[in-house]
mmCIF file of N, CA and C in Angstrom:
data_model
loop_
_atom_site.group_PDB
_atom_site.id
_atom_site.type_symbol
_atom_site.label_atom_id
_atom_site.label_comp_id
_atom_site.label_asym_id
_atom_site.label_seq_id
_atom_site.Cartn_x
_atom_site.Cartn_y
_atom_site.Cartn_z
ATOM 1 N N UNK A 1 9.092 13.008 16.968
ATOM 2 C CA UNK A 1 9.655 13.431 15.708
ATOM 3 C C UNK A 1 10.840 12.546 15.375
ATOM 4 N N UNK A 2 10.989 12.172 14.008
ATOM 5 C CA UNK A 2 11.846 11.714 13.730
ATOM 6 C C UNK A 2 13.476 11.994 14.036
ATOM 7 N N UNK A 3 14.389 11.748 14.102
ATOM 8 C CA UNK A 3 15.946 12.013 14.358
ATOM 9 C C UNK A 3 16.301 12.475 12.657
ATOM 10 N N UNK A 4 16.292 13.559 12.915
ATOM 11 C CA UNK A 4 16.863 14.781 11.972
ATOM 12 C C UNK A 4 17.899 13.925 11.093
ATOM 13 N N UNK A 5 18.923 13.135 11.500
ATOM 14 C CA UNK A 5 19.517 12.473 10.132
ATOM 15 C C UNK A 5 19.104 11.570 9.498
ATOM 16 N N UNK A 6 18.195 10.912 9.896
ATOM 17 C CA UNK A 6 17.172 9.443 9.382
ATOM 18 C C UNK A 6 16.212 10.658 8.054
ATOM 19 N N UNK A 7 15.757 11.494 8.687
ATOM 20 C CA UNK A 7 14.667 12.715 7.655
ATOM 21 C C UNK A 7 16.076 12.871 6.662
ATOM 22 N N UNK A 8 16.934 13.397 6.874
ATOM 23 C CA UNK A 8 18.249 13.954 5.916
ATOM 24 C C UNK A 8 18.567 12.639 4.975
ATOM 25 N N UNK A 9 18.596 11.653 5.519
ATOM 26 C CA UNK A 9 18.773 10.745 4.277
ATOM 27 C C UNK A 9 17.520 10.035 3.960
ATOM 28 N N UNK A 10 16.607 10.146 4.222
ATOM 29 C CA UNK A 10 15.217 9.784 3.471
ATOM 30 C C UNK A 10 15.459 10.897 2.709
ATOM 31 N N UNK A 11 15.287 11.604 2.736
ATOM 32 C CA UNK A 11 15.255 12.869 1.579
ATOM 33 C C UNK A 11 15.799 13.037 0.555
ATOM 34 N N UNK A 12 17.289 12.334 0.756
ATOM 35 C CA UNK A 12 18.796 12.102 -0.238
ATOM 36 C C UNK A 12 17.883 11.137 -1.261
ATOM 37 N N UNK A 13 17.809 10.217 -0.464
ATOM 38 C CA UNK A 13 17.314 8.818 -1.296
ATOM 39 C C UNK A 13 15.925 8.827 -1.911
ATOM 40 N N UNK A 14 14.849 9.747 -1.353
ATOM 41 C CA UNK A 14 13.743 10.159 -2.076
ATOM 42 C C UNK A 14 14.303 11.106 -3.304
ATOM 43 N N UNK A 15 15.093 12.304 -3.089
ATOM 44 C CA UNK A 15 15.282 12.570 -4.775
ATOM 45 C C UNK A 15 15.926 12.098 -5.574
ATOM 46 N N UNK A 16 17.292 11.020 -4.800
ATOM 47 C CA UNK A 16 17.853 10.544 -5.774
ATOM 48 C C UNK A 16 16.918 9.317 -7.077
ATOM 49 N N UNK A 17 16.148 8.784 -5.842
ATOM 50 C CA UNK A 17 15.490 7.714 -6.713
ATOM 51 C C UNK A 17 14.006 8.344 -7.562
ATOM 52 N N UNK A 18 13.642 9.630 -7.213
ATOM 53 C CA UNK A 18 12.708 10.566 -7.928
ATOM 54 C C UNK A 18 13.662 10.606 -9.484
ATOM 55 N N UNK A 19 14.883 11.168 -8.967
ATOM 56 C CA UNK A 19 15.507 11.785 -10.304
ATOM 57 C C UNK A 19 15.930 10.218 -11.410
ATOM 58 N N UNK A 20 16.046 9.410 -10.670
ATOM 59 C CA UNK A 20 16.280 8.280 -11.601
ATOM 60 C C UNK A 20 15.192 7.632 -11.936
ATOM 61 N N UNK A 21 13.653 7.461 -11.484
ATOM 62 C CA UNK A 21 12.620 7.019 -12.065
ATOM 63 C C UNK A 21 12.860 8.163 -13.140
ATOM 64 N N UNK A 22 12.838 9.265 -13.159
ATOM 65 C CA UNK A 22 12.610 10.612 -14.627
ATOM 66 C C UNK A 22 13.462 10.537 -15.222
ATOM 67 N N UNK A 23 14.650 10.131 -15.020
ATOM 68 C CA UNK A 23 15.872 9.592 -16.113
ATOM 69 C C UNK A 23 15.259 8.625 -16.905
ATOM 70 N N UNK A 24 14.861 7.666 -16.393
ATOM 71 C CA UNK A 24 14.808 6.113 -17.109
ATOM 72 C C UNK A 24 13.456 5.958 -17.489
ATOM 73 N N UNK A 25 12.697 7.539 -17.228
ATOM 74 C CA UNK A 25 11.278 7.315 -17.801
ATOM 75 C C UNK A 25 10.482 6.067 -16.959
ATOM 76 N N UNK A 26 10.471 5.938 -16.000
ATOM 77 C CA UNK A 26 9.572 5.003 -15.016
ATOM 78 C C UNK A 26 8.328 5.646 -14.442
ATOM 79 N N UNK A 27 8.038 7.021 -14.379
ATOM 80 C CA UNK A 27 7.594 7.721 -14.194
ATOM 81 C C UNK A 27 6.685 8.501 -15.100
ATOM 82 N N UNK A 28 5.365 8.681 -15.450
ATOM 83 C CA UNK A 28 4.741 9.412 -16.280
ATOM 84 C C UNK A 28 4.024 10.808 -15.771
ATOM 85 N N UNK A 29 4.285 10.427 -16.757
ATOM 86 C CA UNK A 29 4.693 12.589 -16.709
ATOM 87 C C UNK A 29 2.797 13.085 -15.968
ATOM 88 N N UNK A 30 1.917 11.997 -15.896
ATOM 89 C CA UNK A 30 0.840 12.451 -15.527
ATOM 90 C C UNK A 30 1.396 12.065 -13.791
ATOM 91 N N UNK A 31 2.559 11.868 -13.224
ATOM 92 C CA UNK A 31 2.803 11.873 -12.033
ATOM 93 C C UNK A 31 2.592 13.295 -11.293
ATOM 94 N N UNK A 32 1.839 13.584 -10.520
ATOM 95 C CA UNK A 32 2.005 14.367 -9.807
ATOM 96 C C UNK A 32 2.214 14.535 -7.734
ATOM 97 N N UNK A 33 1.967 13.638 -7.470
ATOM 98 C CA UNK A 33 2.247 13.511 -5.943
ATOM 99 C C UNK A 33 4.069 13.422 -6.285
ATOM 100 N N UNK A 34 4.611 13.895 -5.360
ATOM 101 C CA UNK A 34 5.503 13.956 -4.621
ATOM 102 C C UNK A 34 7.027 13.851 -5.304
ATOM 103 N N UNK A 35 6.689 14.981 -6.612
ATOM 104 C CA UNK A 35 7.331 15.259 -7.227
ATOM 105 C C UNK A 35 7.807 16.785 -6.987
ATOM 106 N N UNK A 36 9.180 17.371 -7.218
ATOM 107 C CA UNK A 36 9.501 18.723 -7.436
ATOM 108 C C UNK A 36 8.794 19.683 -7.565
ATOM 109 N N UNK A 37 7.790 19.575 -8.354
ATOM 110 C CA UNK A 37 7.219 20.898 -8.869
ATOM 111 C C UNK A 37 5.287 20.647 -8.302
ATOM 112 N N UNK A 38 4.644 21.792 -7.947
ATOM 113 C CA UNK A 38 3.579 21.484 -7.484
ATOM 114 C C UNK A 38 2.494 21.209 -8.551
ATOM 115 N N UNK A 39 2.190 19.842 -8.423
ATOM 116 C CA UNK A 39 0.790 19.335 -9.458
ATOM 117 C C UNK A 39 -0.245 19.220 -8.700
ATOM 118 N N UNK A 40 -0.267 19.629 -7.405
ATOM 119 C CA UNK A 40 -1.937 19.939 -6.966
ATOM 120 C C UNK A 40 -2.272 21.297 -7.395
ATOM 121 N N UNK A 41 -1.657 22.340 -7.597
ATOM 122 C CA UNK A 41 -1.716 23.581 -7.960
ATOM 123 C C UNK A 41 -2.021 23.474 -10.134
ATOM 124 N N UNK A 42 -1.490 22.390 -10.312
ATOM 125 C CA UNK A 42 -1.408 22.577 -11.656
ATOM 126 C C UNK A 42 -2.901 21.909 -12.052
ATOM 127 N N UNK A 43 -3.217 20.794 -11.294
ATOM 128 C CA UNK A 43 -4.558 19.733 -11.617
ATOM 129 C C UNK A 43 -5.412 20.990 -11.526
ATOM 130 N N UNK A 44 -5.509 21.453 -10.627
ATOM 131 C CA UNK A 44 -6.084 22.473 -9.763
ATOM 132 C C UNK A 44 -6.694 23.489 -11.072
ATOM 133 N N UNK A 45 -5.650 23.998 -11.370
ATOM 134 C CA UNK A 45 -5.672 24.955 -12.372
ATOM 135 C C UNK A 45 -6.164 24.566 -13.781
ATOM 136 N N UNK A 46 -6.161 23.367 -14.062
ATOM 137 C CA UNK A 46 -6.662 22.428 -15.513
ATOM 138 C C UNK A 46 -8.248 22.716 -14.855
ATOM 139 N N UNK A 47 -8.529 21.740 -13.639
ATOM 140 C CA UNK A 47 -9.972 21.713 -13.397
ATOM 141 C C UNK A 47 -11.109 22.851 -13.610
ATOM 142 N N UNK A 48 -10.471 24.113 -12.632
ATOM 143 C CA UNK A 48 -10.739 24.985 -13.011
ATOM 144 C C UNK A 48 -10.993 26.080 -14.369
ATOM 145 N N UNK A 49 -10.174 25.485 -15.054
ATOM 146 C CA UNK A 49 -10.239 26.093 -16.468
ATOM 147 C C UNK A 49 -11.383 25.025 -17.600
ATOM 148 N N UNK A 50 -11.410 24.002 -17.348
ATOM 149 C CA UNK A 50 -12.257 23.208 -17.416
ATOM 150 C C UNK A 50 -13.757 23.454 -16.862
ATOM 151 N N UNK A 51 -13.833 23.858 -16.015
ATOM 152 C CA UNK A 51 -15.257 24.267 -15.156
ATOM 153 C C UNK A 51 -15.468 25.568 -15.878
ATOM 154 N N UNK A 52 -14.428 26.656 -15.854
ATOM 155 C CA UNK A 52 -14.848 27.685 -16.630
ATOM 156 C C UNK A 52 -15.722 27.582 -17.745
ATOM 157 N N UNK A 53 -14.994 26.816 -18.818
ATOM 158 C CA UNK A 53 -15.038 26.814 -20.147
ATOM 159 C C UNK A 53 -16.778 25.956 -20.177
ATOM 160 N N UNK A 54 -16.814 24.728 -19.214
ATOM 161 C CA UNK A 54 -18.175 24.315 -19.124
ATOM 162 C C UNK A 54 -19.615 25.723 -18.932
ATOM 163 N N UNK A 55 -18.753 26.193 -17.812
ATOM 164 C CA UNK A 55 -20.051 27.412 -17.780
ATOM 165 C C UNK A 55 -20.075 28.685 -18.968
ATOM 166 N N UNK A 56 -19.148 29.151 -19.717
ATOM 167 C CA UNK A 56 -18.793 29.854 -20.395
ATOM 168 C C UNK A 56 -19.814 29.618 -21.729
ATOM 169 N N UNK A 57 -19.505 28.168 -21.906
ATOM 170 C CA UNK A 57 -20.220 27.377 -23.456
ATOM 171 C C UNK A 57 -21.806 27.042 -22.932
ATOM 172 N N UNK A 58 -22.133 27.059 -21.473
ATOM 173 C CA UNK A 58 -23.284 25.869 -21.137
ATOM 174 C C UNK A 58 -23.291 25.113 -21.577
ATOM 175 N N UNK A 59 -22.447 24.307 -20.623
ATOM 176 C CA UNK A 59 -22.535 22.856 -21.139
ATOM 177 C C UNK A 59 -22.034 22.061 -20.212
ATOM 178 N N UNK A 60 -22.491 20.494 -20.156
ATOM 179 C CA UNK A 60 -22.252 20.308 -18.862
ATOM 180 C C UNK A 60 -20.698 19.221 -18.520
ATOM 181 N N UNK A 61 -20.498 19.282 -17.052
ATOM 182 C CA UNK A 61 -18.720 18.852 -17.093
ATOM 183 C C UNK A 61 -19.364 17.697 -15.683
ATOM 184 N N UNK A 62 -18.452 16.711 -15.921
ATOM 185 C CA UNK A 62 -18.577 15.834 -14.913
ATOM 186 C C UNK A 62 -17.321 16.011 -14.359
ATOM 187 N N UNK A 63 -17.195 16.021 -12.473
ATOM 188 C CA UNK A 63 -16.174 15.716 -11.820
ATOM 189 C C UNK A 63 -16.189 14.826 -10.860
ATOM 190 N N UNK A 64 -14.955 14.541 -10.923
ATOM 191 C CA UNK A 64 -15.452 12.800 -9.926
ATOM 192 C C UNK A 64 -13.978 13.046 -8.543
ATOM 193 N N UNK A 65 -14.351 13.118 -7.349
ATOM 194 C CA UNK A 65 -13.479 13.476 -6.962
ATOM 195 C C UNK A 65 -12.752 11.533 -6.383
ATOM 196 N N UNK A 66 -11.255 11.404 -5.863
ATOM 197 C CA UNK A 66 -11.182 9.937 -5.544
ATOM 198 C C UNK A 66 -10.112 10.520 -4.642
ATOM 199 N N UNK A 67 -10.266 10.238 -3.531
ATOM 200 C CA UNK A 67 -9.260 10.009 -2.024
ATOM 201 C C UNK A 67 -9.473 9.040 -1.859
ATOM 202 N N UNK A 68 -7.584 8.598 -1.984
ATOM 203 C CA UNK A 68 -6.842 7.490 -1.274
ATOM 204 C C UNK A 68 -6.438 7.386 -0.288
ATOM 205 N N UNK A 69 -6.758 7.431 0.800
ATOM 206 C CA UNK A 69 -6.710 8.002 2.060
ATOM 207 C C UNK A 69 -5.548 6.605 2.129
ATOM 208 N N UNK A 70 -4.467 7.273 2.687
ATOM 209 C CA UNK A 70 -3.077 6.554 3.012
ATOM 210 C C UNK A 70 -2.662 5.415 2.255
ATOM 211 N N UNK A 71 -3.018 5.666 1.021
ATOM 212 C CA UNK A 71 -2.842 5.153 0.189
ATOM 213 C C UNK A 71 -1.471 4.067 0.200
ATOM 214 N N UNK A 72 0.083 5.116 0.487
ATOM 215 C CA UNK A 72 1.376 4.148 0.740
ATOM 216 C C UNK A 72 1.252 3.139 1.702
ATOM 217 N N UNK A 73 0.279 3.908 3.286
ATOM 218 C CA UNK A 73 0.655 2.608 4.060
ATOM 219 C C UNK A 73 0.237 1.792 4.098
ATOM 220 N N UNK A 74 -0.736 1.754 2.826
ATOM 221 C CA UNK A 74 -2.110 0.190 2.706
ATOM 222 C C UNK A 74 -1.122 -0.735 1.657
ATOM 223 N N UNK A 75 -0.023 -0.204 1.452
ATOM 224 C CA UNK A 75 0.761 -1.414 0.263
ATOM 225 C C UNK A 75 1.449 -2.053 1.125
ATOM 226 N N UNK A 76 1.458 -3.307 1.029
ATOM 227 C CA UNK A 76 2.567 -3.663 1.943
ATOM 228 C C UNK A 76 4.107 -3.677 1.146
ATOM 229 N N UNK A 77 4.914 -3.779 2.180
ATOM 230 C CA UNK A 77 6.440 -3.198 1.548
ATOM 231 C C UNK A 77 7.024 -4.214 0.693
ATOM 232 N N UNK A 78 6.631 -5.251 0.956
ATOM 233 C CA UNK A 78 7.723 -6.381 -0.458
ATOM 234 C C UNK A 78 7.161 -6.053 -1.937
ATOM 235 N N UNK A 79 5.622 -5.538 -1.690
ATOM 236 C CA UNK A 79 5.171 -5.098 -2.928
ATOM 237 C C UNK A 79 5.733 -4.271 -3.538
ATOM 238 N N UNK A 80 6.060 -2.949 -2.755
ATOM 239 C CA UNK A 80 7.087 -1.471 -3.220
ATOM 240 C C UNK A 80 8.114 -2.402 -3.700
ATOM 241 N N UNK A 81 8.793 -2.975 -3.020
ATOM 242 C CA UNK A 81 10.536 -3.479 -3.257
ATOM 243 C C UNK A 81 10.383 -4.462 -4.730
ATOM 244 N N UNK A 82 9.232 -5.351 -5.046
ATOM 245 C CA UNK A 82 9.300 -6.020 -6.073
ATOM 246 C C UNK A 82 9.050 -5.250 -7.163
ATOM 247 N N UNK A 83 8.013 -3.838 -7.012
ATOM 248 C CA UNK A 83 7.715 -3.116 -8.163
ATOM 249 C C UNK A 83 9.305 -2.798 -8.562
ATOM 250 N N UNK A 84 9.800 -2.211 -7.655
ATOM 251 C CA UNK A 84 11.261 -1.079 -7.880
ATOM 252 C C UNK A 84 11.711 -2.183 -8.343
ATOM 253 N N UNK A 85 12.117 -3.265 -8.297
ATOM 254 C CA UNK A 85 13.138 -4.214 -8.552
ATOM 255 C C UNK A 85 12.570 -4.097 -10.468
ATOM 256 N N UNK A 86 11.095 -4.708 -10.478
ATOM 257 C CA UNK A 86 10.563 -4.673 -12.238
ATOM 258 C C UNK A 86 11.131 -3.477 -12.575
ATOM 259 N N UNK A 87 10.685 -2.400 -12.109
ATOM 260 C CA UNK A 87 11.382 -1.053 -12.484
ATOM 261 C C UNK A 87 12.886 -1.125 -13.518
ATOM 262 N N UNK A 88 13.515 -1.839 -12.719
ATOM 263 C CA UNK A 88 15.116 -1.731 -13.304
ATOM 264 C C UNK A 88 15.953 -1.172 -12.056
ATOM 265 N N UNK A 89 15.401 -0.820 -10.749
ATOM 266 C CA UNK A 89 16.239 0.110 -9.773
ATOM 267 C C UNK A 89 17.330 -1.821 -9.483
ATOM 268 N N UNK A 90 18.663 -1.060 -9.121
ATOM 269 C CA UNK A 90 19.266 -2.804 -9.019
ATOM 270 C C UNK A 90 19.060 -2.884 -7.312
ATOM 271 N N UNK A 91 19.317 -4.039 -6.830
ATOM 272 C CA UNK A 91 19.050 -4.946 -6.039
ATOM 273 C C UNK A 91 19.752 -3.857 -4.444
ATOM 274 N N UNK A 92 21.244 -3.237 -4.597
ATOM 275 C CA UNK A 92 22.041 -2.830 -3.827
ATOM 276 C C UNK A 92 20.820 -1.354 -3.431
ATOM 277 N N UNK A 93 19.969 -0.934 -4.137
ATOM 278 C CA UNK A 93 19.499 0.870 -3.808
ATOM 279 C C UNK A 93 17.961 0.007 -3.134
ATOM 280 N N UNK A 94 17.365 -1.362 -3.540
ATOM 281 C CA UNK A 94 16.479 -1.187 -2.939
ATOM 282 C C UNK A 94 16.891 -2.088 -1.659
ATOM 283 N N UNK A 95 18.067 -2.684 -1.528
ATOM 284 C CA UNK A 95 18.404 -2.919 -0.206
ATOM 285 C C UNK A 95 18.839 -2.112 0.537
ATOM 286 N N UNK A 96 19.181 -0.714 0.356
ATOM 287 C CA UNK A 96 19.275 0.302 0.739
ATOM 288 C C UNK A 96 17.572 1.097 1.470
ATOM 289 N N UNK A 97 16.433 0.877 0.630
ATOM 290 C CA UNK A 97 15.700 1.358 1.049
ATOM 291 C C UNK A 97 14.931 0.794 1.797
ATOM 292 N N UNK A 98 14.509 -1.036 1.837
ATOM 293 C CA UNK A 98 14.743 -1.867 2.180
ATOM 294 C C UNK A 98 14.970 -1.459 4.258
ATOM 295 N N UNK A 99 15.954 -1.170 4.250
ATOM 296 C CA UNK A 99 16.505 -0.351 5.511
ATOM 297 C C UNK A 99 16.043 0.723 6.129
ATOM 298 N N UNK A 100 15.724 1.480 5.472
ATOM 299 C CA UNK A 100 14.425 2.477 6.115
ATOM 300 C C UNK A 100 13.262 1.651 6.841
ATOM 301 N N UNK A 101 13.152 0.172 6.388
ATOM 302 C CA UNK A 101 11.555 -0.230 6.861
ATOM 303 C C UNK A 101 11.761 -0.903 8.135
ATOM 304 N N UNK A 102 13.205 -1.465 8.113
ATOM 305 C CA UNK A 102 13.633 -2.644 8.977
ATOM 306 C C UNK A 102 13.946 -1.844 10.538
ATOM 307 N N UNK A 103 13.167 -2.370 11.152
ATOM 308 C CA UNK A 103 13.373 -1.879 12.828
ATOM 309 C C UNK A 103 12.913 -0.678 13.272
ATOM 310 N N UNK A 104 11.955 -0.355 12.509
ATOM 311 C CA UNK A 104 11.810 1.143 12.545
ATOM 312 C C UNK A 104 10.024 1.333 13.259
ATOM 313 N N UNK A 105 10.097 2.312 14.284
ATOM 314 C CA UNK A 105 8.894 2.821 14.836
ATOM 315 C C UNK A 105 8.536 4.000 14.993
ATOM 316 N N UNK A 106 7.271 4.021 15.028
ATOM 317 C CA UNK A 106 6.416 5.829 15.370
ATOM 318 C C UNK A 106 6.411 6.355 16.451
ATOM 319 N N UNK A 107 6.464 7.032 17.085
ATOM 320 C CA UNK A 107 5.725 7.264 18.778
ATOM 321 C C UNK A 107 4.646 8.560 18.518
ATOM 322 N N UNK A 108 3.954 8.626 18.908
ATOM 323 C CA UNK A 108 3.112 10.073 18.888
ATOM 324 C C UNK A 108 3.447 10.453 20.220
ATOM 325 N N UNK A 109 3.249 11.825 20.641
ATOM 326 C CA UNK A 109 3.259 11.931 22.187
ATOM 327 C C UNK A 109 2.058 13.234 22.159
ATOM 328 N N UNK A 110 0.994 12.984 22.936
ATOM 329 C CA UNK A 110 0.018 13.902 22.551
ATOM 330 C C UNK A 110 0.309 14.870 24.182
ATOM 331 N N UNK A 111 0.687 16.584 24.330
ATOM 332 C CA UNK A 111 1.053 16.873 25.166
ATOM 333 C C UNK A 111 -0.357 18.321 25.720
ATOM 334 N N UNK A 112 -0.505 17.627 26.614
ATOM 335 C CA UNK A 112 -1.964 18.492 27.014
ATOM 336 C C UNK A 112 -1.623 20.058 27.805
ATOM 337 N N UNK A 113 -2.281 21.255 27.008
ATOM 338 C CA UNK A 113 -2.084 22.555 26.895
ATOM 339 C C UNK A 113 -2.723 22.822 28.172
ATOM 340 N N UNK A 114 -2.338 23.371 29.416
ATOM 341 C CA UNK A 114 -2.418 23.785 30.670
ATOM 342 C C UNK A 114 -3.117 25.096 30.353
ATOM 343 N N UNK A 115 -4.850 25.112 30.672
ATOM 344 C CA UNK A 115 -5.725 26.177 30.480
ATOM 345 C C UNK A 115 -5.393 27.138 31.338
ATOM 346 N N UNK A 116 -5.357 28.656 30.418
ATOM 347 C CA UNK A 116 -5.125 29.569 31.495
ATOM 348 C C UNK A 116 -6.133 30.054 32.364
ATOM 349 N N UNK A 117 -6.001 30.146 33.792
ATOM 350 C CA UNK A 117 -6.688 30.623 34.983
ATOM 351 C C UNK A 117 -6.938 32.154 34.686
ATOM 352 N N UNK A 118 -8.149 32.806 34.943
ATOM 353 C CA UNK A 118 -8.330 34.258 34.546
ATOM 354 C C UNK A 118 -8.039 34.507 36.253
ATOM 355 N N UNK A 119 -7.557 35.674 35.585
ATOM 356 C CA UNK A 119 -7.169 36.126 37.364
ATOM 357 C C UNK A 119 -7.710 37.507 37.533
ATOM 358 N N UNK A 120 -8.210 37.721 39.109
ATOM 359 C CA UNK A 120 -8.688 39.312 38.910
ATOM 360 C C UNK A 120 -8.354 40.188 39.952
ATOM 361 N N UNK A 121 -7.983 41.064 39.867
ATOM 362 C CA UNK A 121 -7.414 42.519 40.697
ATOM 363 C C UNK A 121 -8.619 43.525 41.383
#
């Protein structure tokens, strides 16, 4: 697991720079990943009302489903840093974030559950 203050300021710096893409309009409003308010619940709820209304009228609805399966970690990072830079974010916040990438590793530790022995009396 990560060290609890590295998570505390990823977090700072994920809403701060959330709240300033929605200031400066960088962000469209058809954003829904990993924003404040839940838009899998809201897509969710369009689709569904959509499917209704198809069976309601008979008539027919196409859905197309698309998983990006890890979608962030297939970008590589100068790409993120050059978008943010077009963005307008200035040079000092994405050398700031920049720093999150630099020196940084995962560990998994997979810890094996000791089966319980039935015991008998």
């Amino acid at each position: 697991m990560s060290n609890t203050i590295a998570k505390l300021h990823s977090s700072l710096l994920a809403g701060r720079l959330g709240n300033w893409a929605v200031q400066h309009q960088r962000i469209t409003k058809a954003q829904k990943g990993f924003m404040p308010t839940d838009g899998c619940a809201e897509h969710n709820f369009i689709l569904q009302s959509i499917m209704q209304e198809a069976r309601r009228a008979k008539k027919q609805c196409a859905v197309a489903w698309l998983d990006l399966t890890n979608a962030f970690g297939s970008i590589p990072h100068d790409t993120i840093f050059t978008a943010l830079r077009w963005a307008g974010l200035n040079e000092n916040a994405v050398d700031t974030i920049k720093l999150l990438y630099n020196n940084t590793t995962t560990q998994q530790h997979q810890y094996e559950q000791k089966k319980a022995t039935p015991t008998t009396s």
